Amino acid sequence: MIRINENYLKLQSSYLFVEIAKRVSVYQQENPEADIIRLGIGDVTRALPPACIQAFSQGVKEMAADATFRGYGPEQGYDFLRDKIAANDYQVRGADISSDEIFVSDGSKCDSGNIQELFAGDIRLAIPDPVYPVYLDTNVMAGRTGEFADGRYDKILYLDSLPENGFVPNLPAQPVDLIYLCFPNNPTGASISRDTLKLWVDYARENKALILYDAAYQAFIRDQALPRSIFEIEGAREVAIEFRSFSKTAGFTGTRCAFTVVPKTCMAYDGNGQKHSLHALWNRRHSTKFNGVSYPVQRAAEAVYSPEGQAQVQELVDYYLNNAGLIREEMAALGFEFAGGENSPYIWVNCRRDAWEFFDLLLKKAGVVTTPGPGFGKCGEGFIRISAFNSYANVETAMTRIREALGAGL
Ligand code: PLP
């Protein structure tokens, strides 16, 4: 008899997006004329930069001739891309990362979900709340989280991210082995300072713990004092793995290209306390279960690092940041407290009431879709996430409608 992995039964249904879709669809049926503006999704809306399109097309053309055709590439990615990443994303910023410590992949979602396969079943986990759900759910699937009750799994140490700590969690009061951090954060939009990140690195070193650092939104950092990578912090090479993606940086959400950095000096331990290289383990995993990102896509990603590509990517991200600035201004004018939107595409608004009630109000009175905070964890109660991924015109219209709806006391 074929049996299932019963850990899957412990997963909470993806209630958030199902419920949002249901409420939007009911509203749409009742108001067929309504022009709904979606500021709820985390997907980009603008086209790929021209430099990427050009390199992408050139890559496709090469596939059309026997002389330039490429079949399977290196599982870890082509050197032309890994070299650019190492030089431009790390070495120029003083982070000591070499090309062969970079693993190119088809997404940070997959990588941040798959990485937990390397670790023992009974390690102690620290996961932020609110959180990008992938970290939590993939550990539920692996059976590390225990039972779910009152909105939480009993074996997880939740790192509360609240207004009191500026949405940057405090160090754990009890020992943990694996720590997930994401900055700039999804969903709160908060950033972490160099000094605070150093405290986490020091904690990991003292406790022989590992930090999984998700920097998918690093391109939105405009404050030069903030770290873009955990590897800009002294000592991180021994205790951190970093996830990066071209999705939000360059509009690759539908094109798929990302990378994970596993330094060769990063170690984990077996039951006898013997050290093992995580680089070697991840390389084994990656080359066993993954066959590389397509050649034209890697050429398109490489173009991000050309002078034209850099200028175009900067413009793309600035465009969304400008939207975020408008959302911040409007929310401030309406008297709301919020985080994010400065070095991040997300604005996390304290709605001063039940998040779903506020979601419904914005949908029904302004035709604007947002994301209710509780979908990201218990600490999201009373918050909504507004995304800056849309056209400026739509953001402007959405903000005008929200102002009118709330101004009318509705
Ligand atoms: N990490 C975070 C924090 C995200 O918010 C997202 C996407 O929304 C991802 C990773 C996924 O990135 P990718 O498109 O590379 O899978």
Short mmCIF file of C-alpha atoms and ligand atoms in Angstrom, two decimals:
data_model
loop_
_atom_site.label_atom_id
_atom_site.label_comp_id
_atom_site.label_asym_id
_atom_site.label_seq_id
_atom_site.Cartn_x
_atom_site.Cartn_y
_atom_site.Cartn_z
CA MET A 1 0.00 0.00 0.00
CA ILE A 2 1.43 3.33 -1.04
CA ARG A 3 1.52 5.66 1.96
CA ILE A 4 1.96 9.40 2.14
CA ASN A 5 4.36 11.60 4.05
CA GLU A 6 1.95 12.47 6.86
CA ASN A 7 3.83 15.67 7.62
CA TYR A 8 1.98 17.11 4.64
CA LEU A 9 -1.22 16.74 6.66
CA LYS A 10 0.18 19.20 9.19
CA LEU A 11 0.43 21.95 6.57
CA GLN A 12 -2.07 24.74 6.99
CA SER A 13 -3.97 25.28 3.75
CA SER A 14 -2.83 28.28 1.79
CA TYR A 15 -5.77 30.10 3.26
CA LEU A 16 -4.48 33.58 2.55
CA PHE A 17 -4.39 33.68 -1.23
CA VAL A 18 -7.40 31.39 -1.61
CA GLU A 19 -9.42 33.67 0.66
CA ILE A 20 -8.22 36.83 -1.11
CA ALA A 21 -9.15 35.35 -4.49
CA LYS A 22 -12.57 34.32 -3.16
CA ARG A 23 -13.37 37.76 -1.76
CA VAL A 24 -12.16 39.54 -4.91
CA SER A 25 -14.21 37.22 -7.10
CA VAL A 26 -17.41 37.76 -5.05
CA TYR A 27 -16.86 41.52 -5.25
CA GLN A 28 -16.25 41.32 -8.99
CA GLN A 29 -19.44 39.32 -9.56
CA GLU A 30 -21.45 41.83 -7.56
CA ASN A 31 -19.75 44.79 -9.26
CA PRO A 32 -18.97 43.72 -12.83
CA GLU A 33 -18.07 47.29 -13.81
CA ALA A 34 -15.57 47.74 -10.97
CA ASP A 35 -11.99 48.44 -11.99
CA ILE A 36 -9.95 46.57 -9.39
CA ILE A 37 -6.35 47.61 -8.72
CA ARG A 38 -4.15 44.87 -7.31
CA LEU A 39 -1.55 45.98 -4.81
CA GLY A 40 -1.57 42.63 -3.11
CA ILE A 41 0.72 40.54 -5.24
CA GLY A 42 4.47 40.21 -4.96
CA ASP A 43 4.96 39.93 -8.72
CA VAL A 44 6.61 42.55 -10.89
CA THR A 45 4.62 44.23 -13.65
CA ARG A 46 7.21 45.83 -15.95
CA ALA A 47 9.01 44.25 -18.93
CA LEU A 48 12.52 42.79 -18.80
CA PRO A 49 15.30 45.36 -19.34
CA PRO A 50 16.22 45.77 -23.04
CA ALA A 51 19.81 44.61 -22.37
CA CYS A 52 18.45 41.32 -20.99
CA ILE A 53 16.06 40.87 -23.91
CA GLN A 54 18.89 41.40 -26.37
CA ALA A 55 21.15 38.86 -24.65
CA PHE A 56 18.23 36.46 -24.25
CA SER A 57 17.44 36.65 -28.02
CA GLN A 58 21.10 36.21 -28.90
CA GLY A 59 21.20 33.13 -26.66
CA VAL A 60 18.15 31.69 -28.43
CA LYS A 61 19.76 32.35 -31.84
CA GLU A 62 22.86 30.42 -30.73
CA MET A 63 20.63 27.47 -29.92
CA ALA A 64 19.39 27.50 -33.55
CA ALA A 65 22.73 26.51 -35.12
CA ASP A 66 24.64 23.24 -34.53
CA ALA A 67 27.93 25.13 -34.19
CA THR A 68 26.72 27.24 -31.25
CA PHE A 69 24.03 24.99 -29.80
CA ARG A 70 24.36 24.07 -26.10
CA GLY A 71 22.89 21.06 -24.39
CA TYR A 72 23.26 20.37 -20.68
CA GLY A 73 25.30 23.08 -19.04
CA PRO A 74 27.15 22.90 -15.72
CA GLU A 75 24.59 22.27 -12.96
CA GLN A 76 26.11 25.10 -10.92
CA GLY A 77 25.75 27.61 -13.76
CA TYR A 78 27.99 28.87 -16.56
CA ASP A 79 31.22 30.58 -15.50
CA PHE A 80 30.34 33.68 -17.54
CA LEU A 81 27.46 34.33 -15.11
CA ARG A 82 29.09 33.11 -11.89
CA ASP A 83 32.16 35.29 -12.52
CA LYS A 84 30.00 38.41 -13.02
CA ILE A 85 27.99 37.70 -9.89
CA ALA A 86 31.08 37.17 -7.74
CA ALA A 87 32.79 40.32 -9.03
CA ASN A 88 29.81 42.71 -9.12
CA ASP A 89 27.58 41.57 -6.28
CA TYR A 90 30.29 40.61 -3.80
CA GLN A 91 33.92 41.46 -4.44
CA VAL A 92 33.32 45.16 -5.26
CA ARG A 93 31.50 45.47 -1.94
CA GLY A 94 34.37 43.90 -0.04
CA ALA A 95 32.65 40.53 0.38
CA ASP A 96 35.09 37.69 -0.10
CA ILE A 97 33.05 35.38 -2.34
CA SER A 98 34.48 33.48 -5.31
CA SER A 99 32.68 32.27 -8.46
CA ASP A 100 32.80 28.63 -7.43
CA GLU A 101 30.85 29.43 -4.25
CA ILE A 102 27.86 30.50 -6.38
CA PHE A 103 25.17 28.05 -7.44
CA VAL A 104 22.92 29.38 -10.21
CA SER A 105 19.35 28.08 -10.05
CA ASP A 106 15.83 28.62 -11.30
CA GLY A 107 14.62 30.43 -8.19
CA SER A 108 15.15 31.43 -4.60
CA LYS A 109 11.83 29.85 -3.74
CA CYS A 110 13.19 26.44 -4.74
CA ASP A 111 16.59 27.02 -3.14
CA SER A 112 15.28 28.34 0.17
CA GLY A 113 12.83 25.43 0.22
CA ASN A 114 15.31 22.75 -0.80
CA ILE A 115 18.23 23.72 1.42
CA GLN A 116 16.65 22.23 4.54
CA GLU A 117 17.26 18.74 3.09
CA LEU A 118 20.88 19.11 4.22
CA PHE A 119 20.03 19.30 7.90
CA ALA A 120 19.06 16.79 10.57
CA GLY A 121 15.41 16.20 11.37
CA ASP A 122 15.71 17.27 14.99
CA ILE A 123 17.53 20.61 14.71
CA ARG A 124 16.07 23.63 16.52
CA LEU A 125 14.61 26.19 14.14
CA ALA A 126 14.15 29.93 14.50
CA ILE A 127 11.76 31.41 11.95
CA PRO A 128 10.56 35.03 11.82
CA ASP A 129 6.91 35.96 12.26
CA PRO A 130 5.57 37.40 9.96
CA VAL A 131 7.40 35.39 7.30
CA TYR A 132 7.68 34.39 3.64
CA PRO A 133 5.77 31.09 4.04
CA VAL A 134 8.25 28.87 2.16
CA TYR A 135 10.70 28.61 5.10
CA LEU A 136 8.02 27.35 7.42
CA ASP A 137 6.11 25.05 5.07
CA THR A 138 9.18 23.24 3.77
CA ASN A 139 10.18 22.43 7.34
CA VAL A 140 6.64 21.25 8.07
CA MET A 141 6.94 18.88 5.11
CA ALA A 142 10.23 17.60 6.52
CA GLY A 143 8.63 16.92 9.89
CA ARG A 144 10.66 19.40 11.96
CA THR A 145 7.90 21.64 13.26
CA GLY A 146 5.67 19.56 15.55
CA GLU A 147 1.93 20.10 15.82
CA PHE A 148 -0.04 23.22 14.92
CA ALA A 149 -2.15 24.86 17.61
CA ASP A 150 -3.33 28.43 18.16
CA GLY A 151 -1.69 29.66 14.97
CA ARG A 152 1.76 28.21 15.66
CA TYR A 153 3.80 24.99 15.38
CA ASP A 154 5.02 23.86 18.77
CA LYS A 155 8.64 23.04 17.88
CA ILE A 156 9.47 26.35 16.17
CA LEU A 157 11.01 29.28 17.93
CA TYR A 158 9.18 32.20 16.35
CA LEU A 159 11.16 35.42 15.98
CA ASP A 160 8.52 38.09 16.51
CA SER A 161 8.90 41.11 14.26
CA LEU A 162 6.84 43.90 15.74
CA PRO A 163 6.76 47.72 15.89
CA GLU A 164 8.57 47.48 19.26
CA ASN A 165 11.70 46.02 17.64
CA GLY A 166 11.39 47.91 14.35
CA PHE A 167 10.36 44.59 12.72
CA VAL A 168 13.89 43.24 13.21
CA PRO A 169 13.68 40.26 15.58
CA ASN A 170 15.67 40.08 18.81
CA LEU A 171 18.32 37.40 19.23
CA PRO A 172 16.86 34.09 20.47
CA ALA A 173 16.71 33.73 24.24
CA GLN A 174 17.29 29.97 23.86
CA PRO A 175 19.82 28.09 21.69
CA VAL A 176 18.80 27.37 18.08
CA ASP A 177 20.61 25.66 15.23
CA LEU A 178 19.07 27.08 12.06
CA ILE A 179 17.96 30.70 11.66
CA TYR A 180 16.04 32.17 8.75
CA LEU A 181 16.49 35.91 8.13
CA CYS A 182 15.18 37.96 5.20
CA PHE A 183 16.20 41.59 4.58
CA PRO A 184 14.83 43.77 3.08
CA ASN A 185 11.93 41.84 4.48
CA ASN A 186 8.90 40.32 2.86
CA PRO A 187 6.28 41.18 4.10
CA THR A 188 7.28 44.01 6.48
CA GLY A 189 9.67 45.90 4.19
CA ALA A 190 12.04 46.37 7.15
CA SER A 191 15.83 46.50 6.69
CA ILE A 192 18.59 45.36 9.01
CA SER A 193 21.59 47.50 9.96
CA ARG A 194 25.16 46.29 9.66
CA ASP A 195 25.58 46.32 13.47
CA THR A 196 22.46 44.26 14.10
CA LEU A 197 23.35 41.76 11.41
CA LYS A 198 26.78 41.45 13.05
CA LEU A 199 25.04 40.46 16.30
CA TRP A 200 23.29 37.63 14.44
CA VAL A 201 26.53 36.48 12.83
CA ASP A 202 28.24 36.51 16.24
CA TYR A 203 25.32 34.57 17.74
CA ALA A 204 25.59 31.95 15.00
CA ARG A 205 29.35 31.63 15.53
CA GLU A 206 28.97 31.26 19.29
CA ASN A 207 26.21 28.65 18.96
CA LYS A 208 27.56 26.72 15.95
CA ALA A 209 24.32 27.71 14.25
CA LEU A 210 23.67 28.54 10.60
CA ILE A 211 21.90 31.60 9.17
CA LEU A 212 19.93 31.25 5.94
CA TYR A 213 19.89 34.82 4.65
CA ASP A 214 17.31 35.66 1.98
CA ALA A 215 18.38 38.80 0.13
CA ALA A 216 15.87 38.53 -2.73
CA TYR A 217 15.06 42.25 -2.36
CA GLN A 218 18.61 43.61 -1.96
CA ALA A 219 18.33 45.63 -5.20
CA PHE A 220 15.83 47.90 -3.45
CA ILE A 221 18.39 49.07 -0.90
CA ARG A 222 19.21 52.72 -1.54
CA ASP A 223 20.62 53.55 1.90
CA GLN A 224 24.36 53.07 1.42
CA ALA A 225 24.85 52.29 5.11
CA LEU A 226 22.76 49.10 4.90
CA PRO A 227 24.37 45.76 4.06
CA ARG A 228 23.25 44.20 0.78
CA SER A 229 24.74 40.85 1.63
CA ILE A 230 25.40 39.00 4.87
CA PHE A 231 28.90 38.36 3.51
CA GLU A 232 29.69 42.06 3.99
CA ILE A 233 29.71 41.18 7.71
CA GLU A 234 32.92 39.87 9.24
CA GLY A 235 32.75 36.21 10.19
CA ALA A 236 29.68 35.38 8.07
CA ARG A 237 31.56 33.06 5.69
CA GLU A 238 31.63 30.34 8.35
CA VAL A 239 27.97 30.56 9.40
CA ALA A 240 25.76 31.79 6.54
CA ILE A 241 24.23 30.83 3.23
CA GLU A 242 22.67 33.56 1.08
CA PHE A 243 19.82 33.43 -1.44
CA ARG A 244 19.60 35.98 -4.24
CA SER A 245 17.28 36.26 -7.19
CA PHE A 246 16.95 38.12 -10.48
CA SER A 247 13.16 38.04 -10.02
CA LYS A 248 12.69 41.39 -8.31
CA THR A 249 16.07 42.84 -9.31
CA ALA A 250 15.47 42.59 -13.05
CA GLY A 251 11.90 41.39 -13.58
CA PHE A 252 12.79 37.68 -13.98
CA THR A 253 9.76 36.30 -12.10
CA GLY A 254 8.53 34.57 -15.26
CA THR A 255 11.98 34.00 -16.78
CA ARG A 256 13.47 32.25 -13.70
CA CYS A 257 17.03 32.78 -12.57
CA ALA A 258 18.48 33.05 -9.09
CA PHE A 259 21.54 31.93 -7.15
CA THR A 260 22.62 30.65 -3.78
CA VAL A 261 25.98 31.42 -2.21
CA VAL A 262 27.51 28.70 -0.07
CA PRO A 263 31.03 29.64 1.07
CA LYS A 264 33.54 26.82 1.18
CA THR A 265 34.30 27.71 4.79
CA CYS A 266 30.69 27.20 5.90
CA MET A 267 30.40 24.06 8.03
CA ALA A 268 27.78 21.91 9.73
CA TYR A 269 28.26 18.94 12.08
CA ASP A 270 27.36 15.26 12.22
CA GLY A 271 26.20 13.40 15.33
CA ASN A 272 29.82 12.96 16.46
CA GLY A 273 30.56 16.65 16.22
CA GLN A 274 32.60 16.10 13.06
CA LYS A 275 32.64 19.08 10.65
CA HIS A 276 31.26 18.83 7.12
CA SER A 277 31.40 21.33 4.27
CA LEU A 278 27.96 22.62 3.35
CA HIS A 279 29.38 23.67 -0.01
CA ALA A 280 30.21 20.03 -0.76
CA LEU A 281 26.80 18.81 0.45
CA TRP A 282 24.86 21.45 -1.51
CA ASN A 283 26.97 20.73 -4.60
CA ARG A 284 26.08 17.05 -4.24
CA ARG A 285 22.41 17.84 -3.82
CA HIS A 286 22.33 20.41 -6.63
CA SER A 287 24.09 18.19 -9.16
CA THR A 288 21.97 15.18 -8.24
CA LYS A 289 18.58 16.88 -8.42
CA PHE A 290 19.06 19.86 -10.75
CA ASN A 291 20.23 20.13 -14.33
CA GLY A 292 20.96 23.81 -14.68
CA VAL A 293 19.21 26.95 -15.87
CA SER A 294 18.75 27.30 -19.62
CA TYR A 295 21.60 28.91 -21.55
CA PRO A 296 19.62 31.89 -22.97
CA VAL A 297 18.26 32.70 -19.50
CA GLN A 298 21.77 32.72 -18.03
CA ARG A 299 22.89 35.02 -20.86
CA ALA A 300 19.93 37.30 -20.07
CA ALA A 301 20.95 37.33 -16.39
CA GLU A 302 24.56 38.07 -17.31
CA ALA A 303 23.35 41.18 -19.20
CA VAL A 304 22.17 42.63 -15.88
CA TYR A 305 25.85 43.29 -15.12
CA SER A 306 26.66 45.15 -18.37
CA PRO A 307 26.80 48.96 -18.09
CA GLU A 308 23.47 49.28 -19.96
CA GLY A 309 21.95 46.48 -17.90
CA GLN A 310 23.00 48.14 -14.64
CA ALA A 311 21.44 51.46 -15.69
CA GLN A 312 18.23 49.76 -16.82
CA VAL A 313 17.89 47.69 -13.67
CA GLN A 314 18.46 50.77 -11.55
CA GLU A 315 15.69 52.56 -13.45
CA LEU A 316 13.36 49.57 -13.06
CA VAL A 317 13.83 49.36 -9.31
CA ASP A 318 13.65 53.17 -8.93
CA TYR A 319 10.30 53.08 -10.69
CA TYR A 320 8.85 50.72 -8.07
CA LEU A 321 10.53 52.65 -5.26
CA ASN A 322 8.87 55.79 -6.55
CA ASN A 323 5.51 54.00 -6.31
CA ALA A 324 6.44 52.94 -2.79
CA GLY A 325 7.25 56.56 -1.93
CA LEU A 326 3.78 57.63 -3.03
CA ILE A 327 2.14 54.89 -0.95
CA ARG A 328 4.19 55.98 2.08
CA GLU A 329 3.21 59.63 1.61
CA GLU A 330 -0.47 58.82 1.32
CA MET A 331 -0.48 56.46 4.28
CA ALA A 332 1.34 59.04 6.40
CA ALA A 333 -1.14 61.75 5.34
CA LEU A 334 -3.98 59.46 6.42
CA GLY A 335 -2.34 59.09 9.82
CA PHE A 336 -1.28 55.43 9.55
CA GLU A 337 1.90 54.02 11.03
CA PHE A 338 3.85 51.77 8.69
CA ALA A 339 7.21 50.21 7.93
CA GLY A 340 9.04 49.63 4.65
CA GLY A 341 8.76 51.25 1.25
CA GLU A 342 12.14 53.00 1.49
CA ASN A 343 14.55 50.19 0.74
CA SER A 344 11.82 47.76 -0.18
CA PRO A 345 8.81 47.41 -2.50
CA TYR A 346 6.51 46.52 0.41
CA ILE A 347 4.74 48.82 2.86
CA TRP A 348 3.50 47.18 6.06
CA VAL A 349 0.63 49.23 7.41
CA ASN A 350 -0.75 49.11 10.93
CA CYS A 351 -4.44 49.28 10.05
CA ARG A 352 -5.57 49.81 13.67
CA ARG A 353 -8.30 47.21 13.27
CA ASP A 354 -8.79 43.64 12.13
CA ALA A 355 -6.71 43.10 8.98
CA TRP A 356 -9.49 41.31 7.05
CA GLU A 357 -11.97 44.04 7.99
CA PHE A 358 -9.57 46.64 6.55
CA PHE A 359 -8.92 44.46 3.50
CA ASP A 360 -12.69 44.31 2.84
CA LEU A 361 -13.06 48.04 3.32
CA LEU A 362 -10.31 48.81 0.80
CA LEU A 363 -11.74 46.29 -1.66
CA LYS A 364 -15.36 47.36 -1.41
CA LYS A 365 -14.96 51.10 -1.02
CA ALA A 366 -11.83 51.70 -3.09
CA GLY A 367 -11.59 48.64 -5.38
CA VAL A 368 -8.01 48.07 -4.16
CA VAL A 369 -6.62 44.63 -3.29
CA THR A 370 -3.99 44.41 -0.54
CA THR A 371 -2.66 41.45 1.46
CA PRO A 372 -3.89 40.90 5.03
CA GLY A 373 -1.01 40.44 7.45
CA PRO A 374 -2.26 37.33 9.32
CA GLY A 375 -1.50 35.28 6.19
CA PHE A 376 2.20 35.73 7.02
CA GLY A 377 1.92 34.75 10.69
CA LYS A 378 0.40 35.64 14.01
CA CYS A 379 2.39 38.89 14.30
CA GLY A 380 0.69 40.05 11.10
CA GLU A 381 -2.63 40.53 12.95
CA GLY A 382 -3.73 44.14 12.53
CA PHE A 383 -1.48 44.79 9.50
CA ILE A 384 -1.84 44.77 5.74
CA ARG A 385 0.93 44.60 3.14
CA ILE A 386 0.72 47.01 0.22
CA SER A 387 2.92 46.18 -2.76
CA ALA A 388 4.51 48.83 -5.00
CA PHE A 389 4.58 46.43 -7.96
CA ASN A 390 2.18 48.12 -10.36
CA SER A 391 2.14 51.08 -12.74
CA TYR A 392 2.54 54.53 -11.22
CA ALA A 393 -0.83 55.52 -12.70
CA ASN A 394 -2.56 52.59 -10.97
CA VAL A 395 -0.85 53.34 -7.65
CA GLU A 396 -1.90 56.98 -7.94
CA THR A 397 -5.52 56.01 -8.67
CA ALA A 398 -5.51 53.45 -5.87
CA MET A 399 -4.21 56.01 -3.37
CA THR A 400 -6.76 58.62 -4.45
CA ARG A 401 -9.56 56.09 -4.04
CA ILE A 402 -8.29 55.02 -0.61
CA ARG A 403 -8.03 58.64 0.51
CA GLU A 404 -11.59 59.32 -0.64
CA ALA A 405 -12.93 56.14 0.92
CA LEU A 406 -11.28 56.70 4.28
CA GLY A 407 -11.82 60.45 4.17
CA ALA A 408 -15.54 59.82 3.73
CA GLY A 409 -15.37 57.87 6.98
CA LEU A 410 -16.42 54.67 5.30
N1 PLP B 1 12.36 35.11 -1.24
C1 PLP B 1 11.44 36.02 -0.90
C2 PLP B 1 11.53 36.68 0.42
C3 PLP B 1 10.39 36.33 -1.76
O1 PLP B 1 9.47 37.22 -1.40
C4 PLP B 1 10.31 35.67 -3.01
C5 PLP B 1 9.23 35.93 -3.96
O2 PLP B 1 8.25 36.57 -3.73
C6 PLP B 1 11.28 34.73 -3.31
C7 PLP B 1 12.29 34.47 -2.41
C8 PLP B 1 11.18 33.94 -4.58
O3 PLP B 1 12.11 34.28 -5.52
P1 PLP B 1 12.22 33.49 -6.89
O4 PLP B 1 11.29 34.17 -7.86
O5 PLP B 1 13.65 33.62 -7.25
O6 PLP B 1 11.82 32.07 -6.66
#
